[in-house]
């Protein structure tokens, strides 16, 4: 849904195509709940991603544990490096699936706010 800034509006007064003001929509309890759910989903995944991603360079710099053989001539450094590719794809797939649900919830909130806006102006 397109969002435009009203002429002469402050930075916080944006409207959707249906006349919903962002400054009013953020006060909606459903919007607050949606934002809370998004934070609870995104924050732990971000922390996990950063820790997993940084583990390879940190372990290589600080120890020799990744130089040990895992499978024949393949060392643990290679295993961890390829695991990062798998982790990235897995997190991406999880986020895309979960964001579809967030988008549906956001659309429902926008529709609710549009109904309120039409009711106020009628």
C-alpha positions as MATLAB code, in Angstrom:
seq = 'XXXXXXXXXXXXXXXXXXXXXXXXXXXXXXXXXXXXXXXXXXXXXXXXXXXXXXXXXXXXXXXXXXXXXXXXXXXXXXXXXXXXXXXXXXXXXXXXXXXXXXXXXXXXXXXXXXXXXXXXXX';
ca = [
       0.000    0.000    0.000;
       1.418    3.372   -0.992;
       2.153    5.881    1.715;
       2.439    9.573    0.952;
       3.319   12.626    2.959;
       0.523   15.126    3.227;
       1.338   18.637    2.046;
       2.410   20.739    4.998;
       2.559   17.657    7.215;
       5.170   16.953    9.834;
       7.502   13.999    9.425;
       5.157   11.795   11.454;
       1.963   12.550    9.500;
       1.960   10.125    6.611;
      -1.172    8.711    5.029;
      -1.943    5.553    3.100;
      -3.999    5.561   -0.071;
      -7.074    5.067    2.118;
      -6.436    8.140    4.264;
      -4.963    6.331    7.278;
      -2.612    8.575    9.245;
       0.494    6.788   10.443;
       0.615    8.911   13.590;
      -2.824    7.548   14.526;
      -2.189    3.972   13.392;
       0.829    3.585   15.689;
      -1.480    4.042   18.667;
      -3.545    1.012   17.605;
      -3.031   -1.875   20.094;
      -2.909   -4.340   17.188;
      -0.080   -2.322   15.607;
       1.845   -2.300   18.878;
       1.343   -6.055   19.223;
       2.555   -6.609   15.641;
       5.690   -4.543   16.240;
       6.359   -6.462   19.457;
       6.011   -9.802   17.639;
       8.384   -8.605   14.918;
      10.994   -7.530   17.469;
      10.697  -10.836   19.347;
      11.304  -12.683   16.079;
      14.011  -10.517   14.526;
      16.190   -9.719   17.561;
      17.101  -13.312   18.528;
      17.720  -14.261   14.899;
      19.989  -11.258   14.450;
      21.979  -12.097   17.578;
      22.298  -15.756   16.504;
      23.354  -14.752   12.987;
      26.026  -12.341   14.215;
      27.447  -14.803   16.757;
      27.519  -17.652   14.231;
      28.944  -15.439   11.495;
      31.671  -13.962   13.701;
      32.622  -17.333   15.185;
      34.710  -18.286   12.130;
      37.064  -15.285   12.080;
      37.260  -15.134   15.885;
      38.098  -18.826   16.216;
      40.632  -18.671   13.395;
      42.389  -15.673   14.946;
      42.326  -16.823   18.565;
      42.862  -20.613   18.398;
      43.949  -23.568   16.317;
      40.840  -25.663   17.014;
      39.500  -25.218   13.454;
      42.743  -26.494   11.940;
      42.014  -30.034   13.145;
      40.871  -32.581   10.600;
      37.113  -33.226   10.554;
      36.750  -35.616    7.590;
      39.974  -36.705    5.960;
      41.808  -33.606    4.683;
      38.793  -31.337    5.353;
      39.283  -29.186    8.461;
      36.683  -27.803   10.839;
      37.263  -24.340    9.342;
      35.799  -25.554    6.034;
      32.870  -27.224    7.812;
      32.067  -24.016    9.713;
      32.475  -21.880    6.583;
      30.021  -23.996    4.582;
      27.668  -24.183    7.586;
      27.443  -20.406    7.420;
      26.006  -20.642    3.906;
      23.401  -23.142    5.110;
      22.615  -20.955    8.122;
      22.162  -17.877    5.930;
      19.753  -19.643    3.578;
      17.836  -21.157    6.496;
      17.413  -17.810    8.241;
      16.396  -16.184    4.962;
      13.708  -18.805    4.335;
      12.448  -18.475    7.924;
      12.259  -14.703    7.626;
      10.435  -14.764    4.280;
       7.825  -17.176    5.636;
       7.336  -15.233    8.861;
       7.248  -11.862    7.089;
       4.310  -13.069    4.970;
       2.366  -13.480    8.222;
       3.493  -10.046    9.399;
       2.332   -8.554    6.090;
      -1.132  -10.114    6.498;
      -1.381   -8.714   10.017;
      -0.279   -5.270    8.776;
      -2.895   -5.331    6.001;
      -5.585   -6.165    8.565;
      -4.475   -3.208   10.705;
      -4.516   -0.881    7.685;
      -8.013   -2.041    6.743;
      -9.197   -1.490   10.323;
      -7.709    2.008   10.358;
      -9.270    2.797    6.964;
     -12.685    1.749    8.295;
     -12.152    4.035   11.305;
     -11.068    6.921    9.050;
     -14.131    6.535    6.825;
     -16.380    6.333    9.870;
     -14.932    9.556   11.264;
     -15.470   11.509    8.017;
     -18.974   10.237    7.192;
];
